[in-house]
Coordinates of C-alpha atoms in Angstrom, one line a residue:
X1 CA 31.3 -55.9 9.3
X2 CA 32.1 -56.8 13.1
X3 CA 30.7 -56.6 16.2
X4 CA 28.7 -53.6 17.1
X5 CA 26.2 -51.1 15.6
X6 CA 28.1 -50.3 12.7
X7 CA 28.1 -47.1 10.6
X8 CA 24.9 -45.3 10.1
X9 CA 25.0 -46.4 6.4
X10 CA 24.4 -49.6 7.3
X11 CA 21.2 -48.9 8.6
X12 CA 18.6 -51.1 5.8
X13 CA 21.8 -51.6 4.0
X14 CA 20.6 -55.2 3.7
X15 CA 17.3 -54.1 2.2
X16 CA 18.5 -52.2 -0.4
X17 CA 21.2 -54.1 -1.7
X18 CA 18.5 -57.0 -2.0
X19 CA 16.0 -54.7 -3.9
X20 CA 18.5 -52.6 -6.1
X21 CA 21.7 -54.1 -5.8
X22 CA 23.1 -55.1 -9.7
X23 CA 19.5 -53.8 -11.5
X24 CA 20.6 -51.9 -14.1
X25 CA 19.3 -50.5 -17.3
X26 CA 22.5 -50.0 -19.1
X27 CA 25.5 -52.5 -20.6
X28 CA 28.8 -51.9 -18.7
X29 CA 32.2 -54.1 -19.0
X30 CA 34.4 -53.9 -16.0
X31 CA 38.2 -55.6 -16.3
X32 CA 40.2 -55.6 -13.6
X33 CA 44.1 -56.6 -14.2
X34 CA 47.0 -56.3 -11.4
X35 CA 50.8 -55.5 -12.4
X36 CA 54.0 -57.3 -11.0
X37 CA 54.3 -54.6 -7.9
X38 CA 50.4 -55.3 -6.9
X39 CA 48.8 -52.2 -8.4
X40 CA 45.2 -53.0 -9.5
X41 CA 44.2 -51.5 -12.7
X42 CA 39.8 -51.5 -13.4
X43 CA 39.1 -50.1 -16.6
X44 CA 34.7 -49.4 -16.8
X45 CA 33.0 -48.8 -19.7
X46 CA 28.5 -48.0 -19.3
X47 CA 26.8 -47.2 -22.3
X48 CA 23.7 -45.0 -21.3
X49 CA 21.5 -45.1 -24.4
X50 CA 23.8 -43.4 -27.4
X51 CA 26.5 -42.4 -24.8
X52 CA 29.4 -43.7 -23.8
X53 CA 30.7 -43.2 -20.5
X54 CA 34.8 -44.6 -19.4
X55 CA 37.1 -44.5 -16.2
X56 CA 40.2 -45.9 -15.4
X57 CA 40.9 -46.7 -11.5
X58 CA 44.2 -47.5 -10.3
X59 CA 44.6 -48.8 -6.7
X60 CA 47.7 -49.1 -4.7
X61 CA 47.7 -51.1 -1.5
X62 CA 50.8 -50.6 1.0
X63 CA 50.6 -51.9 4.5
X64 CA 47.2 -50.0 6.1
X65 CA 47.2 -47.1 3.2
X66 CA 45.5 -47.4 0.2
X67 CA 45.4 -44.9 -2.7
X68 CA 42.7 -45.0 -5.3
X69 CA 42.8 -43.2 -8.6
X70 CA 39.9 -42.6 -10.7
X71 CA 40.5 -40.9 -14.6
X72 CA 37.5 -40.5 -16.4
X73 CA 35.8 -39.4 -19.9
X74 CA 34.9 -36.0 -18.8
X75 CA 38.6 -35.3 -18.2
X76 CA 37.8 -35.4 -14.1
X77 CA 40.5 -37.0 -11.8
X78 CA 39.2 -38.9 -8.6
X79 CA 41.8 -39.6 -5.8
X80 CA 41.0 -41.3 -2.6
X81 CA 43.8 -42.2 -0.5
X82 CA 42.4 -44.3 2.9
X83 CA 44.2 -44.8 6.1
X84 CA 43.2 -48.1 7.8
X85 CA 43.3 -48.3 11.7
X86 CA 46.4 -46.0 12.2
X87 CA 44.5 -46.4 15.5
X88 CA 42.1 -49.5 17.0
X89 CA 38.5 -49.0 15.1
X90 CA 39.5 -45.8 13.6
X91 CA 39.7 -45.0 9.3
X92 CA 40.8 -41.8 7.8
X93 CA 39.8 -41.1 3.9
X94 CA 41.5 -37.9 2.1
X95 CA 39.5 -37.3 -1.3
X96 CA 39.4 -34.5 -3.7
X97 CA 38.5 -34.5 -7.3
X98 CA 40.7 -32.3 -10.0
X99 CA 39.8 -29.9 -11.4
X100 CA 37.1 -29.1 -8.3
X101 CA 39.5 -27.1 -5.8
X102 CA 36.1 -27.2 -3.7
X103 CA 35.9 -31.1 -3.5
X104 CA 38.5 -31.7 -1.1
X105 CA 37.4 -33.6 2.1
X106 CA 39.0 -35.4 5.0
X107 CA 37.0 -38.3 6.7
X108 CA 37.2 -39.8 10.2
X109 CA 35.7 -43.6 10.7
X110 CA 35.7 -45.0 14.2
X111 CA 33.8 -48.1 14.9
X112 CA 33.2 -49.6 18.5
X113 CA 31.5 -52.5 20.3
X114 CA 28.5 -50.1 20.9
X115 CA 29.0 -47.1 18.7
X116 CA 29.6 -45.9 15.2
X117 CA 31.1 -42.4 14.3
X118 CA 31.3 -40.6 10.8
X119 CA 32.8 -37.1 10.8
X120 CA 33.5 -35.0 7.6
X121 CA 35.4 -31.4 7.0
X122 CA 35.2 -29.9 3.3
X123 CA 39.0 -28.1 2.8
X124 CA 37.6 -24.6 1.9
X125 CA 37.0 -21.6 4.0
X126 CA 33.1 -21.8 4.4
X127 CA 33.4 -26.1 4.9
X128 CA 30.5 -28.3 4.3
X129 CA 31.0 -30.2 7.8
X130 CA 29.1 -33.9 8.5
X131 CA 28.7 -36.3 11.0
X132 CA 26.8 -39.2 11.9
X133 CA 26.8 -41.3 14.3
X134 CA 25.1 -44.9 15.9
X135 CA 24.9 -46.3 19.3
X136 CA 23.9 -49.6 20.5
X137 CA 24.6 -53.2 19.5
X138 CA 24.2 -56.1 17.4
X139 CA 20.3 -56.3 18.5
X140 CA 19.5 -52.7 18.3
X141 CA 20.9 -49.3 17.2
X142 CA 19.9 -45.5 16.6
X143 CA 21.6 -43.0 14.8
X144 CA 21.6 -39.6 13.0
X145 CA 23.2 -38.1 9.8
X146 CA 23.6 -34.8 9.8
X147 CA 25.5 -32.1 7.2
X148 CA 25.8 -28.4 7.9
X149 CA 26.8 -25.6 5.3
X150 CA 28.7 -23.2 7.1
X151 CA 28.2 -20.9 4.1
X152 CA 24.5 -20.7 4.6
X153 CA 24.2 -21.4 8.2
X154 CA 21.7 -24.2 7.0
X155 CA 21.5 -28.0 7.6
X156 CA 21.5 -29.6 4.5
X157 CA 20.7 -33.2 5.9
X158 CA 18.9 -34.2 8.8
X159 CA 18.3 -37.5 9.2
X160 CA 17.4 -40.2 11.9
X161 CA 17.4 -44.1 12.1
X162 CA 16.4 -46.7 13.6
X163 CA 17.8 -50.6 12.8
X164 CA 16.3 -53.9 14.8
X165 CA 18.6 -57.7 14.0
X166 CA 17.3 -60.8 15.1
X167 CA 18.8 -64.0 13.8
X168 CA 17.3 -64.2 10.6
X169 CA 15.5 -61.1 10.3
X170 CA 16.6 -57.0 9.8
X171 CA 14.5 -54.1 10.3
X172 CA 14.5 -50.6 9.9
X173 CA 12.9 -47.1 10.1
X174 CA 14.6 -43.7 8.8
X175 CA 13.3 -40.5 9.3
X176 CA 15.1 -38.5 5.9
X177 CA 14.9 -34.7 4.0
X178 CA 14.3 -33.0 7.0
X179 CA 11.4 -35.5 8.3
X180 CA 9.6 -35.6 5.0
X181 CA 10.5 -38.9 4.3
X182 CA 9.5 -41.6 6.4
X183 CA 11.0 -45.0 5.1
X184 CA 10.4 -48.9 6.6
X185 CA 12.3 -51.8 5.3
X186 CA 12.6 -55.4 6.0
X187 CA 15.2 -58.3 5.3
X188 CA 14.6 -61.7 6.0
X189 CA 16.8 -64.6 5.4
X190 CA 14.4 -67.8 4.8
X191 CA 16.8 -70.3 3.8
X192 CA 20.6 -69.7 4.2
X193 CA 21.9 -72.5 2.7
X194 CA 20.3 -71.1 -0.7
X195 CA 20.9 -67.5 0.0
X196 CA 16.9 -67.4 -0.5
X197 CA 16.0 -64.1 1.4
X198 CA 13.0 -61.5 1.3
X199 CA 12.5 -58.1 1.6
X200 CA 10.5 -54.8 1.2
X201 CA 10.6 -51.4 1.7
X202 CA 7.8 -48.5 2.1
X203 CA 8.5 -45.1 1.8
X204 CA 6.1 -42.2 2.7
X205 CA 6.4 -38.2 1.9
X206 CA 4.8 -36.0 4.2
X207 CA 4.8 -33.3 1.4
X208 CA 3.1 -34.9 -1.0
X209 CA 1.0 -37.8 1.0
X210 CA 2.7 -40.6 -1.9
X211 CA 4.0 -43.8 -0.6
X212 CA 5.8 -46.0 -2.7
X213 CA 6.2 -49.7 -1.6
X214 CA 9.3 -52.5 -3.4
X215 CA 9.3 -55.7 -2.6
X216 CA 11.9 -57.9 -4.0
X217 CA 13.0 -61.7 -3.5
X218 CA 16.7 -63.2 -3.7
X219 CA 17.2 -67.0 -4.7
X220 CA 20.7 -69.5 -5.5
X221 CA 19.6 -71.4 -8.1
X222 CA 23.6 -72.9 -7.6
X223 CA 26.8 -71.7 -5.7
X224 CA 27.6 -69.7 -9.0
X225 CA 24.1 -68.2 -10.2
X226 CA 21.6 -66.0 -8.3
X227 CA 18.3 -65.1 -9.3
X228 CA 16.7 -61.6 -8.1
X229 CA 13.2 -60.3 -8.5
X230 CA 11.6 -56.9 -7.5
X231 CA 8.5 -55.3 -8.0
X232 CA 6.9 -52.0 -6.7
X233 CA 3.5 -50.5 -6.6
X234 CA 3.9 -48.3 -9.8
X235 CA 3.5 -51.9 -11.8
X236 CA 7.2 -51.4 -12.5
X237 CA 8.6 -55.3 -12.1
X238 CA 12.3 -56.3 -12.4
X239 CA 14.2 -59.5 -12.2
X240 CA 18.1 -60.3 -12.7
X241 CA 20.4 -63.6 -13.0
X242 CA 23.6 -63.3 -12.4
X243 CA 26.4 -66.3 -12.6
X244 CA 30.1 -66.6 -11.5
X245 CA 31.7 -68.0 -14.4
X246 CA 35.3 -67.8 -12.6
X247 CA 35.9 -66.7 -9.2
X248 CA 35.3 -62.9 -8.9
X249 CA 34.1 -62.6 -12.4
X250 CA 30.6 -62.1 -12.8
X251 CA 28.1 -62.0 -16.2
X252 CA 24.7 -59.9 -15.0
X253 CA 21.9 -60.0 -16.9
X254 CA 18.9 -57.3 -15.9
X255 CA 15.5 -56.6 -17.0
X256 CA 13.0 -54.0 -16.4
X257 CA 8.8 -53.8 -17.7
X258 CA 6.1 -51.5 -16.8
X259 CA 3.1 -53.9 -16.3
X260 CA 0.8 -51.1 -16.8
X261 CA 1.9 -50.2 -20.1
X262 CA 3.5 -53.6 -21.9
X263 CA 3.0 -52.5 -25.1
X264 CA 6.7 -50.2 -24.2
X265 CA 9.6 -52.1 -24.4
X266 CA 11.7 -53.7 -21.6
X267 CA 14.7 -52.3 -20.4
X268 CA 17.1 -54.9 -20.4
X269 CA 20.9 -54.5 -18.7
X270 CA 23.8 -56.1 -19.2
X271 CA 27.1 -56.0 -16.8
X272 CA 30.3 -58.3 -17.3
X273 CA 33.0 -57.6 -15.2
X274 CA 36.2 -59.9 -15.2
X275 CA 39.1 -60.2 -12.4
X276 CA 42.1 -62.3 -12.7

């Protein structure tokens, strides 16, 4: 990401990447092969328990357009076809999925020095219309994220944020679910030269007074392996290694026990995904 506040997504993006990023509980294979003319080709396959779930992603790349399409097990075709900077800081994404006639949307990006702007328009007649947006700066930003149904008359999402950078350190606050949901997070790099990092986050709902607190450390054991680690106050503790065996393929090995009840078994997730 550049200069500026960025989108409102990335509001604790570094948090939770850090504290769920690659955890998994299931075993999925990703190859990724790329024909003569430049088309990727990414064929997925997650076993969940006894089922199998399978996609097949094709993406074509031509000057600023890209076109991505997504076949999958339950006989449901993705397409996302993404229009990059057909003006300065501005991205347009057209998506629909077959055989939803309701799913298709058009998606306006623009990111400035000191804003970030999000606007979405379902294609139907009653349109589920979005927006977000952030102003401020590499230091500090606000934003909301907002989504109307024009059907109902109702928002459907009504959210607020608030992110904080300093050199080494990222925090933020996000008012969510129509100010139920009050979250906190943290990210702090303590050692860049060995991605070591730290982070938390504390989430709070109004409704039903609960709060629910993750805290999760990040470690390069080498320039090809990662350790991860996470734990939250339900006694549920995680930890992951993942290694680069060849550049952009990477072997993940996750792991999941409930410290209050060990006599269950662990959860243990596997994820191999290979690129030429």
């Amino acid at each position: 990401m550049g200069k500026g506040p960025g989108l409102y997504s990335d509001i604790g993006k570094k948090a939770r990447d850090l504290l769920y990023k690659d955890y998994q509980a299931d075993h999925k294979f990703t190859v990724t092969t790329y024909t003569s003319n430049g088309v990727a080709i990414t064929s997925t396959g997650t076993k969940k328990g006894e089922l199998l779930l399978a996609d097949v992603n094709t993406q074509l790349k031509n000057k600023n357009i890209t076109t991505d399409v997504k076949f999958d097990s339950r006989s449901n075709l993705f397409t996302t076809v993404t229009i990059d900077e057909p003006a300065p800081g501005l991205k347009t994404i057209f998506s629909f999925v077959v055989p939803d006639q309701k799913s298709g949307k058009v998606e306006l990006q623009y990111r400035h020095e000191y804003a970030g702007i999000s606007t979405g328009i379902g294609l139907t007649a009653k349109p589920l219309v979005s927006f977000s947006g952030v102003i401020g700066n590499d230091s500090v930003s606000v934003g909301t994220d907002l989504s109307f149904d024009t059907a109902s008359g109702n928002f459907i999402k009504l959210n607020a944020g608030l992110n904080i950078t300093h050199s080494d350190l990222i925090a933020s606050m996000t008012l969510n679910d129509k100010g139920d949901t009050l979250t906190a997070s943290y990210y702090h790099i303590v050692s860049p030269l060995t991605n070591t990092a730290v982070g938390a986050e504390l989430t709070h709902s109004f409704s039903s007074n609960e709060n629910t607190l993750t805290i999760g450390t990040q470690h390069a054991l080498d320039p090809l392996t990662t350790v991860k680690a996470r734990m939250n106050n339900y006694g549920r503790a995680s930890a992951l290694i993942q290694h680069e065996w060849r550049p952009k393929s990477l072997f993940t090995i996750s792991g999941e026990v409930d410290t209050r009840a060990i006599e269950k078994s662990a959860k243990v997730g596997l994820a191999l995904a290979l690129k030429p």
